[in-house]
mmCIF file of C-alpha atoms in Angstrom:
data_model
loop_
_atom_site.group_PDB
_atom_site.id
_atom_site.type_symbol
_atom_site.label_atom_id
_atom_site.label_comp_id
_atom_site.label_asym_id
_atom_site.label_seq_id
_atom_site.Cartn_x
_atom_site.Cartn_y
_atom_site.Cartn_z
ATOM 1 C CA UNK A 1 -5.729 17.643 43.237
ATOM 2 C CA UNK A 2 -8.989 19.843 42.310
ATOM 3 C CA UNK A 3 -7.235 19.421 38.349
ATOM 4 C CA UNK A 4 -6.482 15.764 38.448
ATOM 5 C CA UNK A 5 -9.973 14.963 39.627
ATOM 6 C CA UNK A 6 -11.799 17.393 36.619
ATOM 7 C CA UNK A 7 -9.302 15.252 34.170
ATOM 8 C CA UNK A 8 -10.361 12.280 35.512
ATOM 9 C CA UNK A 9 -14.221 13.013 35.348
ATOM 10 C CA UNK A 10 -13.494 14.450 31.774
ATOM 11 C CA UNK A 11 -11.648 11.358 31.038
ATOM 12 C CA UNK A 12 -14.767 9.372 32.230
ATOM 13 C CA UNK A 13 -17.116 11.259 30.379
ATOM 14 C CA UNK A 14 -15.610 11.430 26.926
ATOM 15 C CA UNK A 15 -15.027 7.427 27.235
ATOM 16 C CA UNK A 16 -18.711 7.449 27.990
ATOM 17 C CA UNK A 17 -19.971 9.432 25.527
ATOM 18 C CA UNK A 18 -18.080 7.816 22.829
ATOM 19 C CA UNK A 19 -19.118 3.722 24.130
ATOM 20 C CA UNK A 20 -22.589 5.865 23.991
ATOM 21 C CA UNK A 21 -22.143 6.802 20.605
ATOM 22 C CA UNK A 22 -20.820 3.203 19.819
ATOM 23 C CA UNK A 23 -23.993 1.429 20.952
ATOM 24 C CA UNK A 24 -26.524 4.164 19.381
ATOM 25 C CA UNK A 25 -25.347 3.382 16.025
ATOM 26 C CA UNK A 26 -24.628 0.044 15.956
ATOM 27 C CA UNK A 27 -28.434 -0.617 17.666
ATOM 28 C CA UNK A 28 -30.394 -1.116 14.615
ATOM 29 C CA UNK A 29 -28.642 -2.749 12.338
ATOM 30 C CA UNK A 30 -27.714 -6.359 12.263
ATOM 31 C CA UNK A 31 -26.026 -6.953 9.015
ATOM 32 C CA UNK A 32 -25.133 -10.620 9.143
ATOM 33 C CA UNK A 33 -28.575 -11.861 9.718
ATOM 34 C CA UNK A 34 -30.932 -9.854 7.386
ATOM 35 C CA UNK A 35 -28.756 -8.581 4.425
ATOM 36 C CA UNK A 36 -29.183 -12.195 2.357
ATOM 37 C CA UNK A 37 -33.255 -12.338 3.131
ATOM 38 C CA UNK A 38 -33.489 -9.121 1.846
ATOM 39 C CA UNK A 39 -34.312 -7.808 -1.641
ATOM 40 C CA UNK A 40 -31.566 -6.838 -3.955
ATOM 41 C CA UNK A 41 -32.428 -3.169 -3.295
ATOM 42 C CA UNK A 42 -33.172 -3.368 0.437
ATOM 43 C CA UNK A 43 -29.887 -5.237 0.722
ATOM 44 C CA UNK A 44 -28.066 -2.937 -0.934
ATOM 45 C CA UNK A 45 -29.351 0.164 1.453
ATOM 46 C CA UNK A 46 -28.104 -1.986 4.084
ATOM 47 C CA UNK A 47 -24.650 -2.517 3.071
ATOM 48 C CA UNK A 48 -24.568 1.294 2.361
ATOM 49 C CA UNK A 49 -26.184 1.203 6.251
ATOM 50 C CA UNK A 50 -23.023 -0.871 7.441
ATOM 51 C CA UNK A 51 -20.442 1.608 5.353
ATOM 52 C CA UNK A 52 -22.316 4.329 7.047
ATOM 53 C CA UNK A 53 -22.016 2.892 10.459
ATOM 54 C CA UNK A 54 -18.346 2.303 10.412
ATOM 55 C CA UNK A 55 -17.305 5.594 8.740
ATOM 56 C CA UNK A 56 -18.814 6.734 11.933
ATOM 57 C CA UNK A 57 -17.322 4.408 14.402
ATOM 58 C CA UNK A 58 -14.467 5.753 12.807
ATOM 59 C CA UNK A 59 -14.718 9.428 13.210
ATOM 60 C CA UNK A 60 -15.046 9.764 9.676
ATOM 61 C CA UNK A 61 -17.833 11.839 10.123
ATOM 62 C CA UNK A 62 -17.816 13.699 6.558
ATOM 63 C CA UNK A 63 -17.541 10.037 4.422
ATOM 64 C CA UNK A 64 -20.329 9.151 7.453
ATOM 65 C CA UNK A 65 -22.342 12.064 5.816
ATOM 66 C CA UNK A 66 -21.901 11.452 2.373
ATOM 67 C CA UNK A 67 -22.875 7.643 2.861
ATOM 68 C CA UNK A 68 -26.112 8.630 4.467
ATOM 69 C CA UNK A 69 -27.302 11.067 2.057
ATOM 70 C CA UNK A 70 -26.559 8.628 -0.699
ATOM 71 C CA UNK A 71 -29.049 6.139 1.006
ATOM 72 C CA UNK A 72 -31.374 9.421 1.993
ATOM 73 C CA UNK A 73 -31.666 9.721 -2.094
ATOM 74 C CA UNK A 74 -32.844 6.287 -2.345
ATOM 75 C CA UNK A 75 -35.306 5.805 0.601
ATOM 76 C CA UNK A 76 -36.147 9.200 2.064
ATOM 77 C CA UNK A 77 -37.698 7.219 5.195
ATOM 78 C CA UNK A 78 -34.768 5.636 6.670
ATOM 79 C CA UNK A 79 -34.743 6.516 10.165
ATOM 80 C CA UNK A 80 -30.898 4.943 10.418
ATOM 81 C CA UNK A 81 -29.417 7.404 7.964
ATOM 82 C CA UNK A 82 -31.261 10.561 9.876
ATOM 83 C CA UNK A 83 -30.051 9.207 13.108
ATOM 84 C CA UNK A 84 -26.360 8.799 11.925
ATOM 85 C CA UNK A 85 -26.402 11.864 10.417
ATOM 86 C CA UNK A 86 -27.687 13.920 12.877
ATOM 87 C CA UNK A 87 -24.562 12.359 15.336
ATOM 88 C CA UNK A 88 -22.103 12.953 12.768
ATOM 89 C CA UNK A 89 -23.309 16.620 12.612
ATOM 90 C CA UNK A 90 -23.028 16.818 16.204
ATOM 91 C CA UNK A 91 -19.772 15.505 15.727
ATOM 92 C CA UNK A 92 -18.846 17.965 13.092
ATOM 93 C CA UNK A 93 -20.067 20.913 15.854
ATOM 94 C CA UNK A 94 -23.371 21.342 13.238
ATOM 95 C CA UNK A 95 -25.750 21.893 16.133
ATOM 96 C CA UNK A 96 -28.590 23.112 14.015
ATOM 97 C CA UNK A 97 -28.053 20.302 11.156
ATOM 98 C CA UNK A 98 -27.464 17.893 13.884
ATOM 99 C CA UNK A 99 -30.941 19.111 15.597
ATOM 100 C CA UNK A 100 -33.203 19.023 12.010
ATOM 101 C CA UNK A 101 -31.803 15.322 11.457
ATOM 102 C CA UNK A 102 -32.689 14.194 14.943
ATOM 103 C CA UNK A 103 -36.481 15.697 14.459
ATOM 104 C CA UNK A 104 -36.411 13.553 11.378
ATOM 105 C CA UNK A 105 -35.418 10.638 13.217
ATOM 106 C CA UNK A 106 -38.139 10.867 15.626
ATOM 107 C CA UNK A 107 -40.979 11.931 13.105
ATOM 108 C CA UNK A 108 -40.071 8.376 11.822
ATOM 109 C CA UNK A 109 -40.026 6.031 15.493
ATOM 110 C CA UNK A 110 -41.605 9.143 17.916
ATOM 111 C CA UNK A 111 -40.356 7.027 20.895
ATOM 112 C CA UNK A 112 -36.898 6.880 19.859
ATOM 113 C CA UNK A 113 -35.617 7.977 23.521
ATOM 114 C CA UNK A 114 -32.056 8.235 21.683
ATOM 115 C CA UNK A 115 -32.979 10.218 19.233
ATOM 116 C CA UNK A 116 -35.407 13.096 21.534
ATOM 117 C CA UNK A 117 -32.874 12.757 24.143
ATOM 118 C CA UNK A 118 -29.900 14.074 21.658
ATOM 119 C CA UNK A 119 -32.624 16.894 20.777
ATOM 120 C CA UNK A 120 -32.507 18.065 24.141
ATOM 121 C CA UNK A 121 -28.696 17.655 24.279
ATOM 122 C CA UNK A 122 -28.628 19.870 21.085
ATOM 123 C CA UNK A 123 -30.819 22.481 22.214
ATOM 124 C CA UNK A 124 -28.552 22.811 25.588
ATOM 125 C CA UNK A 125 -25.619 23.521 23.788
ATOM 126 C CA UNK A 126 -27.915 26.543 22.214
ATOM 127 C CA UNK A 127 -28.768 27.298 25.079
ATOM 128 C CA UNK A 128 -32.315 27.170 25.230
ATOM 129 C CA UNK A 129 -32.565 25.385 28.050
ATOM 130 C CA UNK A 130 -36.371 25.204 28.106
ATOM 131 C CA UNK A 131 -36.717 23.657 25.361
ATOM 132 C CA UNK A 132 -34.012 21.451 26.305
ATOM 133 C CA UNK A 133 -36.429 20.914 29.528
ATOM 134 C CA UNK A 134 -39.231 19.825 27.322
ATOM 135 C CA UNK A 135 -37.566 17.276 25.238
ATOM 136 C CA UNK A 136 -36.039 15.427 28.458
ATOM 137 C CA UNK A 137 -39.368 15.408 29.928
ATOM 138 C CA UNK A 138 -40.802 13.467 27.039
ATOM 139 C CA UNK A 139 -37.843 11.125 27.506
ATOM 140 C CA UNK A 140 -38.508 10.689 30.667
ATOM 141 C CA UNK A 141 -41.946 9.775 30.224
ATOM 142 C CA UNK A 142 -41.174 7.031 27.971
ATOM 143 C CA UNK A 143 -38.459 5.923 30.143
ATOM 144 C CA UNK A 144 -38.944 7.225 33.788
ATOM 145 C CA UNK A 145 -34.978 5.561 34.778
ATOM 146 C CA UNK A 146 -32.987 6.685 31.794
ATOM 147 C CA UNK A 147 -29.669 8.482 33.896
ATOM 148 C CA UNK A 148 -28.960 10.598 30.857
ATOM 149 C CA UNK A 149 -32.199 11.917 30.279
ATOM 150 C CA UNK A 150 -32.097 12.830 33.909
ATOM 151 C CA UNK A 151 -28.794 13.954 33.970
ATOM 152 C CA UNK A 152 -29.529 16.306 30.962
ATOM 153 C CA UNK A 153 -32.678 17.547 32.573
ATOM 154 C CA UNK A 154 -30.293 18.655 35.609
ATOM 155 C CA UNK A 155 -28.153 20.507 33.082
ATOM 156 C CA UNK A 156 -31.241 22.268 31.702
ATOM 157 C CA UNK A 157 -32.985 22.654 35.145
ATOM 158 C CA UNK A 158 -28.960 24.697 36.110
ATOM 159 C CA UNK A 159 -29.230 26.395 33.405
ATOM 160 C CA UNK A 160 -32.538 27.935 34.466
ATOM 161 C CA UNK A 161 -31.502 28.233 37.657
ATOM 162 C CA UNK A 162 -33.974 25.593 39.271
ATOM 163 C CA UNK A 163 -30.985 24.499 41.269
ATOM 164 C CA UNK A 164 -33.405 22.016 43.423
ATOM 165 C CA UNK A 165 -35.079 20.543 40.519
ATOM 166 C CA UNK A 166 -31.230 20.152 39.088
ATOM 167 C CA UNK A 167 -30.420 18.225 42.657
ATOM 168 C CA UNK A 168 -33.618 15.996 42.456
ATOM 169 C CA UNK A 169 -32.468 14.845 38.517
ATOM 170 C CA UNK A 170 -29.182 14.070 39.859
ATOM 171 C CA UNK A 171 -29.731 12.192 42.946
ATOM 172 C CA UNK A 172 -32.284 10.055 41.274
ATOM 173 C CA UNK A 173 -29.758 9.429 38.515
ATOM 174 C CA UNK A 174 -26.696 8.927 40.807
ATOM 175 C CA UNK A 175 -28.934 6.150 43.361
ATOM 176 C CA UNK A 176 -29.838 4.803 39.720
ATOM 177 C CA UNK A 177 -25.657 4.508 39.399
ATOM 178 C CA UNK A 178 -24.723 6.889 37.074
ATOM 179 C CA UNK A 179 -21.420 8.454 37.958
ATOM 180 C CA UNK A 180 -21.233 11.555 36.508
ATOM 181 C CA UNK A 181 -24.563 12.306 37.999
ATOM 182 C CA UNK A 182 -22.633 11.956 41.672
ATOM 183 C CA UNK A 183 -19.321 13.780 40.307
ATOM 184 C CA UNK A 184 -21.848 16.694 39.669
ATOM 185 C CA UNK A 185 -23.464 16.678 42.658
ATOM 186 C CA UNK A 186 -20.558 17.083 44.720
ATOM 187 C CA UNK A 187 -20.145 20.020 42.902
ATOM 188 C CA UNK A 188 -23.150 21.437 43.712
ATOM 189 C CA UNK A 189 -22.475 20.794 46.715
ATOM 190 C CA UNK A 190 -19.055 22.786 47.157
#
């Protein structure tokens, strides 16, 4: 019974992480209403955007790659490509090319919750969890009800052994709704 319920709440998380995944790279980018009012050149870094996007969505995560350092060559400023990137990296198990593209990302929108919130997620699976701690707190400041930011932070806050802190993240999160946040704390609570 104890195995069925960690397959289901693996099962659960996986989906969730991938819709996750899914919406993050798709949030930018909306092809069929600015491509044509675009220069010839800007409309052209957004088809390669698109290509990008998809390779992606379709776990092609080295043709992902080599699409967005093809448009990186071009404009050195596009937030999109760093942000895809870093994922597919992630992806790829690159945690430390995955964690430079992400820091690129938010040099170029700073309150890209996505993008600091994945820097935290990369730095927990370092293992520097205070680190990890300080990039969820800035999430958390620009978004005081984000359940994965809070979640995270609960993962860092374990990993420092600030089990109460841990159990403050996750209630919050879990009377916010988010389910693995309650799978976890029952857990804890075992």
């Amino acid at each position: 019974r104890e195995n069925s319920r960690a397959c289901s709440y693996n099962a659960r998380f996986l989906i969730g992480e991938l819709l996750s995944f899914y919406y993050d790279i798709f949030r930018f980018v909306d092809l069929c209403t600015l491509t044509w009012a675009l220069p010839i050149d800007d409309r052209e870094i957004h088809e390669m955007l698109d290509r990008m996007n998809l390779m992606f969505a379709l776990a092609q995560y080295h043709d992902s790659l080599d699409e967005a350092n093809r448009i990186l060559l071009r404009d050195q400023n596009c937030q999109d490509a760093y942000y895809c990137r870093a994922h597919s990296h992630y992806a790829l198990e690159s945690i430390d090319k995955s964690l430079d593209d992400f820091r690129k990302s938010t040099e170029l929108c700073a309150n890209d919750v996505d993008a600091i919130n994945m820097i935290g997620v990369c730095l927990l699976r370092k293992e520097d969890y205070a680190s990890a701690l300080y990039e969820f707190n800035k999430c958390l400041e620009i978004d005081p009800v984000n359940t994965d930011s809070l979640y995270q932070r609960a993962q860092a806050n374990l990993g420092l052994g600030d089990i109460l802190a841990a159990i403050k993240d996750l209630s919050k999160a879990a009377d916010l709704g988010d389910q693995m946040s309650e799978i976890k704390l029952e857990e804890l609570s075992r």
